[in-house]
Coordinates of C-alpha atoms and ligand atoms in Angstrom, one line a residue:
M1 CA 122.9 126.6 111.6
S2 CA 119.1 126.9 112.1
Y3 CA 117.3 123.7 112.7
P4 CA 114.1 122.9 110.8
V5 CA 110.8 122.1 112.7
L6 CA 109.7 118.7 111.7
G7 CA 106.0 117.8 111.3
I8 CA 105.0 114.2 111.8
L9 CA 101.7 112.8 110.6
G10 CA 100.5 110.1 113.0
G11 CA 100.7 110.0 116.8
G12 CA 101.5 106.4 117.7
Q13 CA 104.6 104.9 119.3
L14 CA 106.6 105.3 116.1
G15 CA 105.8 109.0 116.3
S16 CA 107.0 109.0 120.0
M17 CA 110.3 107.4 119.1
L18 CA 110.8 109.7 116.2
S19 CA 110.2 112.8 118.4
T20 CA 112.6 111.5 121.1
S21 CA 115.3 111.1 118.5
A22 CA 114.6 114.5 117.0
K23 CA 114.9 116.1 120.4
K24 CA 118.4 114.7 120.8
L25 CA 119.4 116.4 117.5
N26 CA 117.9 119.8 118.5
I27 CA 115.0 119.3 116.1
K28 CA 111.5 120.3 117.3
T29 CA 108.6 118.1 116.3
V30 CA 104.9 118.8 115.8
I31 CA 102.6 115.8 115.7
F32 CA 99.4 115.8 113.8
S33 CA 96.9 113.1 114.6
D34 CA 93.1 112.4 114.6
D35 CA 93.4 110.6 117.9
P36 CA 93.1 112.8 121.0
K37 CA 94.8 110.1 123.0
S38 CA 97.8 109.9 120.7
P39 CA 100.7 108.6 122.9
A40 CA 103.2 110.7 120.8
K41 CA 102.0 113.9 122.3
N42 CA 103.9 113.0 125.5
F43 CA 107.1 113.1 123.5
S44 CA 106.7 115.8 120.8
D45 CA 107.1 119.6 121.3
D46 CA 103.6 120.3 119.9
F47 CA 100.5 118.4 119.1
I48 CA 97.7 119.2 116.7
L49 CA 94.4 117.3 116.8
G50 CA 92.5 117.1 113.5
S51 CA 91.1 114.9 110.8
Y52 CA 93.5 114.0 107.9
N53 CA 90.8 115.4 105.6
D54 CA 90.3 118.7 107.5
E55 CA 92.0 121.2 105.1
K56 CA 92.0 124.1 107.5
K57 CA 93.6 122.1 110.3
I58 CA 96.2 120.6 107.9
K59 CA 97.0 124.1 106.6
Y60 CA 97.5 125.3 110.2
F61 CA 99.8 122.3 110.8
V62 CA 101.8 122.9 107.6
D63 CA 102.3 126.6 108.6
C64 CA 103.9 125.5 111.9
V65 CA 106.6 123.3 110.4
D66 CA 109.3 123.3 107.7
I67 CA 109.4 119.6 106.6
I68 CA 106.7 116.9 106.9
T69 CA 107.2 113.2 107.4
F70 CA 104.8 110.4 108.5
E71 CA 104.9 107.5 111.0
F72 CA 102.2 105.4 109.2
E73 CA 101.7 105.1 105.5
N74 CA 97.9 105.2 105.3
I75 CA 97.5 109.0 105.5
P76 CA 95.1 109.8 102.6
Y77 CA 97.2 110.3 99.4
I78 CA 95.3 113.4 98.5
T79 CA 96.3 115.1 101.8
L80 CA 99.9 114.1 101.5
N81 CA 100.0 115.4 97.9
K82 CA 98.4 118.7 98.9
I83 CA 100.8 119.3 101.7
N84 CA 103.7 118.4 99.4
Q85 CA 102.7 121.3 97.1
I86 CA 103.3 123.7 99.9
K87 CA 106.2 122.2 101.9
P88 CA 108.3 119.1 101.3
V89 CA 106.8 115.7 102.4
V90 CA 109.7 113.3 102.8
P91 CA 109.6 110.5 101.7
N92 CA 107.6 111.5 98.6
P93 CA 103.9 110.7 98.7
K94 CA 104.1 108.9 95.3
I95 CA 105.5 106.1 97.4
N96 CA 102.4 106.0 99.6
K97 CA 100.3 105.7 96.5
I98 CA 102.0 102.5 95.6
V99 CA 102.3 100.8 99.0
Q100 CA 98.8 101.9 100.4
N101 CA 97.3 99.2 98.1
R102 CA 98.7 95.7 98.5
L103 CA 97.9 94.9 94.8
H104 CA 99.9 97.9 93.5
E105 CA 102.7 97.2 95.9
K106 CA 103.0 93.6 94.7
D107 CA 102.8 94.6 91.1
F108 CA 105.6 97.2 91.7
V109 CA 107.8 94.6 93.4
N110 CA 107.3 92.0 90.7
K111 CA 108.2 94.6 88.0
L112 CA 111.6 94.9 89.6
N113 CA 112.0 91.1 89.1
I114 CA 111.7 90.5 92.8
N115 CA 109.7 87.5 94.0
T116 CA 106.5 87.9 96.0
T117 CA 104.0 85.2 96.8
Q118 CA 101.3 84.5 94.1
Y119 CA 98.3 86.8 94.3
S120 CA 95.2 87.9 92.6
S121 CA 92.7 90.8 92.9
V122 CA 89.3 89.8 94.4
N123 CA 86.1 91.8 94.3
K124 CA 83.5 89.1 94.8
K125 CA 83.1 85.5 96.0
D126 CA 83.4 84.1 92.5
D127 CA 86.9 85.6 92.1
I128 CA 88.0 83.4 95.0
I129 CA 86.5 80.3 93.4
A130 CA 88.2 81.2 90.1
N131 CA 91.5 81.5 91.9
K132 CA 91.2 78.4 94.1
D133 CA 94.7 77.3 93.2
L134 CA 95.9 80.2 95.5
L135 CA 94.4 78.3 98.4
P136 CA 95.3 77.8 101.2
G137 CA 95.8 81.5 101.3
F138 CA 95.2 84.8 102.9
L139 CA 92.4 87.2 101.8
K140 CA 93.4 90.7 102.8
T141 CA 91.7 94.1 102.3
S142 CA 93.9 95.7 99.6
M143 CA 93.9 98.9 101.6
F144 CA 94.2 100.1 105.2
G145 CA 95.1 96.8 106.9
Y146 CA 97.7 96.5 109.6
D147 CA 98.7 94.0 112.4
G148 CA 96.6 91.4 110.7
K149 CA 93.5 93.5 110.6
G150 CA 91.2 92.9 107.6
Q151 CA 92.7 89.5 107.0
F152 CA 91.0 86.0 106.5
R153 CA 92.9 82.8 106.4
I154 CA 91.1 80.5 103.9
D155 CA 92.1 76.9 103.5
S156 CA 89.5 75.7 101.1
I157 CA 86.4 76.9 99.1
S158 CA 84.1 75.0 101.5
E159 CA 85.0 77.5 104.3
L160 CA 83.7 80.5 102.3
N161 CA 80.2 80.3 103.6
N162 CA 81.4 80.5 107.2
L163 CA 83.4 83.6 106.7
N164 CA 81.8 87.0 107.1
I165 CA 83.5 88.8 104.2
E166 CA 82.0 92.1 103.1
F167 CA 82.5 92.4 99.4
N168 CA 82.0 96.1 99.3
K169 CA 85.7 96.8 98.9
E170 CA 88.7 95.4 97.0
Y171 CA 90.7 92.4 98.3
I172 CA 93.9 90.6 97.5
L173 CA 94.1 86.8 97.7
E174 CA 97.6 85.7 98.5
K175 CA 98.8 82.1 98.4
L176 CA 100.0 80.9 101.7
V177 CA 103.8 80.7 102.0
K178 CA 104.9 77.6 104.0
L179 CA 107.1 79.7 106.2
K180 CA 110.4 78.6 107.6
K181 CA 111.2 82.1 108.8
E182 CA 110.4 85.8 108.5
I183 CA 113.0 88.5 108.3
S184 CA 113.0 92.3 107.8
V185 CA 115.6 94.6 106.4
I186 CA 115.6 98.2 107.6
L187 CA 117.6 100.8 105.8
T188 CA 118.0 104.6 105.6
R189 CA 118.5 106.2 102.3
F190 CA 119.9 109.8 102.2
E191 CA 119.3 112.5 99.6
N192 CA 122.5 111.8 97.7
G193 CA 121.4 108.2 97.2
S194 CA 123.8 106.8 99.9
F195 CA 122.6 104.2 102.4
E196 CA 122.9 103.0 106.0
I197 CA 121.6 99.5 106.2
Y198 CA 120.9 97.4 109.3
E199 CA 121.5 93.6 109.2
P200 CA 118.5 91.4 108.6
I201 CA 116.3 91.0 111.6
E202 CA 114.5 87.7 112.4
N203 CA 110.9 88.1 113.3
I204 CA 108.2 85.9 114.9
H205 CA 104.5 86.8 114.5
E206 CA 101.7 85.5 116.6
D207 CA 98.1 86.0 115.2
Q208 CA 99.7 88.1 112.4
I209 CA 101.1 90.5 114.9
L210 CA 104.9 90.9 115.4
K211 CA 105.8 89.3 118.8
F212 CA 109.5 88.8 118.8
S213 CA 112.6 90.1 116.9
K214 CA 116.3 89.4 117.1
I215 CA 119.7 90.1 115.6
P216 CA 121.6 88.4 114.3
S217 CA 119.0 86.4 112.2
E218 CA 119.8 82.8 111.6
I219 CA 119.8 82.8 107.8
N220 CA 122.3 81.6 105.2
K221 CA 124.7 84.0 103.4
E222 CA 122.8 83.8 100.2
I223 CA 119.5 84.8 101.7
M224 CA 121.2 87.5 103.7
E225 CA 122.8 89.0 100.6
K226 CA 119.7 88.7 98.5
S227 CA 117.5 90.4 101.1
L228 CA 119.9 93.3 101.4
K229 CA 120.2 93.7 97.6
W230 CA 116.4 93.6 97.1
A231 CA 115.8 96.1 99.9
K232 CA 118.3 98.5 98.3
L233 CA 116.9 98.0 94.8
I234 CA 113.4 98.8 96.1
A235 CA 114.6 102.0 97.9
D236 CA 116.6 103.1 94.8
D237 CA 113.7 102.6 92.5
L238 CA 111.4 104.6 94.7
N239 CA 114.1 107.2 95.1
F240 CA 113.3 106.8 98.8
I241 CA 114.6 109.3 101.4
G242 CA 114.4 108.3 105.0
T243 CA 114.1 105.0 106.9
M244 CA 112.1 102.2 105.4
C245 CA 111.6 98.4 106.0
V246 CA 111.1 95.5 103.7
E247 CA 109.4 92.4 105.2
F248 CA 110.4 89.1 103.8
F249 CA 109.2 85.5 103.9
I250 CA 111.6 82.5 103.7
D251 CA 109.9 79.3 102.7
K252 CA 110.8 75.7 103.7
N253 CA 112.9 75.4 100.5
E254 CA 114.9 78.5 101.3
N255 CA 113.1 80.7 98.7
L256 CA 113.0 84.4 99.5
Y257 CA 109.8 86.5 98.9
V258 CA 109.1 90.1 99.6
N259 CA 106.0 90.2 101.9
E260 CA 105.5 94.0 102.1
I261 CA 107.2 97.4 102.1
A262 CA 106.8 99.8 105.1
P263 CA 107.9 103.3 103.9
R264 CA 108.7 104.3 107.4
V265 CA 110.4 103.3 110.6
H266 CA 109.3 99.8 111.7
N267 CA 108.4 97.8 114.8
S268 CA 111.1 95.2 114.1
G269 CA 113.8 97.9 114.4
H270 CA 113.0 99.1 117.9
M271 CA 116.1 97.3 119.2
T272 CA 118.3 99.7 117.1
I273 CA 117.7 102.3 119.8
N274 CA 119.9 100.2 122.1
S275 CA 121.9 97.9 119.7
H276 CA 123.4 100.5 117.4
N277 CA 125.2 103.8 117.6
V278 CA 122.4 105.4 115.4
S279 CA 118.8 104.1 115.7
Q280 CA 116.4 103.7 112.7
F281 CA 114.6 106.7 114.2
E282 CA 117.6 109.0 114.4
N283 CA 118.7 107.9 110.9
H284 CA 115.2 108.8 109.6
I285 CA 115.5 112.3 111.2
R286 CA 119.0 112.7 109.8
A287 CA 118.0 111.8 106.3
V288 CA 114.8 113.8 106.2
C289 CA 116.3 116.9 107.8
K290 CA 119.5 116.7 105.7
L291 CA 121.8 116.2 108.7
E292 CA 125.1 114.5 108.7
K293 CA 125.1 110.7 107.9
I294 CA 127.1 108.9 110.6
P295 CA 128.6 105.4 109.7
L296 CA 126.5 102.8 111.4
I297 CA 128.0 100.6 114.1
K298 CA 126.4 97.7 115.8
I299 CA 127.2 97.8 119.6
C300 CA 125.4 94.6 120.7
N301 CA 123.3 91.7 119.5
A302 CA 119.7 92.1 120.7
E303 CA 116.3 90.7 121.1
M304 CA 113.0 92.5 121.4
I305 CA 109.6 91.4 122.7
N306 CA 106.4 93.2 121.9
I307 CA 104.2 93.7 124.9
I308 CA 100.6 93.3 123.7
G309 CA 97.3 93.9 125.6
D310 CA 97.1 93.6 129.3
D311 CA 100.5 92.0 129.6
I312 CA 101.8 95.6 130.0
V313 CA 100.6 95.5 133.6
N314 CA 103.1 92.8 134.5
Y315 CA 106.0 94.6 132.8
K316 CA 105.2 97.9 134.6
N317 CA 105.6 96.1 137.9
R318 CA 108.9 94.3 137.0
K319 CA 112.5 95.1 137.9
Y320 CA 115.0 95.3 135.0
S321 CA 118.7 94.4 134.8
N322 CA 121.3 96.6 133.1
N323 CA 121.0 94.9 129.7
E324 CA 117.2 95.3 129.6
F325 CA 115.3 98.3 128.2
F326 CA 111.6 98.6 128.8
F327 CA 109.6 101.0 126.7
D328 CA 106.1 101.9 127.9
Y329 CA 104.1 103.6 125.1
L330 CA 101.9 105.4 127.6
K331 CA 98.7 104.4 125.9
L332 CA 95.7 105.3 128.0
D333 CA 93.5 102.3 127.0
I334 CA 94.7 98.7 127.2
K335 CA 93.1 96.7 124.4
K336 CA 93.4 93.1 123.3
K337 CA 96.0 92.8 120.4
R338 CA 97.2 96.4 120.9
K339 CA 100.9 97.0 121.1
M340 CA 101.4 98.6 124.5
G341 CA 105.2 98.6 124.9
H342 CA 108.3 96.6 124.2
L343 CA 111.3 95.2 125.9
T344 CA 114.8 95.1 124.3
T345 CA 117.4 92.8 125.8
L346 CA 121.0 93.3 124.8
K347 CA 123.2 90.2 124.2
N348 CA 126.9 89.8 123.9
Q349 CA 128.2 89.7 120.3
Ligands
ADP401 P1 100.2 93.5 108.0 O1 100.1 94.7 107.1 O2 99.0 93.4 108.9 O3 101.5 93.5 108.7 P2 101.1 91.2 106.5 O4 100.7 91.0 105.1 O5 102.5 91.6 106.8 O6 100.1 92.3 107.1 O7 100.7 89.9 107.4 C1 101.0 89.8 108.7 C2 101.6 88.4 109.0 O8 100.7 87.3 108.6 C3 102.9 88.1 108.2 O9 104.0 88.7 108.8 C4 102.9 86.6 108.3 O10 103.3 86.1 109.5 C5 101.4 86.2 108.1 N1 101.1 86.1 106.6 C6 100.5 87.1 105.9 N2 100.4 86.7 104.6 C7 101.0 85.5 104.5 C8 101.2 84.6 103.4 N3 100.8 84.8 102.2 N4 101.8 83.4 103.7 C9 102.2 83.1 105.0 N5 102.0 83.9 106.0 C10 101.4 85.1 105.8
MG402 MG1 103.4 93.1 107.9

């Protein structure tokens, strides 16, 4: 059998972990990124630096690989679509078109009769006033936000004058969910429509950034079943191939809402490298490169802590026991609120 060469758009830690998994399966990876300091180039076989709008560079990249996937969803849709006309982009770029815009994403989820929080499109200050029943809420840029970037918490109309909101782009106003808990469901869907699905993961965010994840999550059976069902329904409707994640909110009355869809491997699933026989990354490679699907087995319960900003220095100097797995993303610059590494701790079942 000849193995395909996999092109990965995006050079962050998710790209690093995808490359590491690919290597284990004899698949060579080429990373394309616009960041010369991309950490993933330490792990991939090849690295191409270029802008996502640079047609020549993109063409060169496409010529080097057989299949293309991505580690973050905000690659320009036009670029993904152009590549897909030459070589297969998996999962299909039509999915990016939906999830790149928080309004389209929520419209899509609601069409499947799956609950989201209430929301409205906002283009000017008056639109917030007209939707004041959505307050307290979050105003988010409808495109290109991540890790809480581009988000404003607004409790009342009187706060509006103090916030520095640039109304030169589209926003979504979302009603605040009184959170009891957040969970995520990660699954891998294969070409024939079959699934491998990881159990729901419980997540804690600080300042809108994921800080802590664990399995098992402490949720009731009904929420567990509903979250798995909704995640599968979304993946089926998108005809998704590869690994994806659905983030959920659970409110104080035990109502479940979809928060957002990540059409890619996800931070909350880093523990699967150590807790399962096949990680979310390996499953993505298997699905995208049409390799064998291996029945998923959980080996251990686990917890993961995200190491953010200069805390990484402490972790680099620490000693670890046998059940602890420290991952340094090898980022050259330490920045506040930047994910620098993670620590997974395995627990007895
Ligand atoms: P990002 O794309 O940056 O991950 P999210 O929409 O997932 O953006 O928001 C990040 C975090 O902020 C969520 O995981 C949650 O903790 C908090 N948050 C965002 N929107 C809401 C909301 N409508 N109600 C309650 N908490 C929210
Ligand atoms: Mg999120």
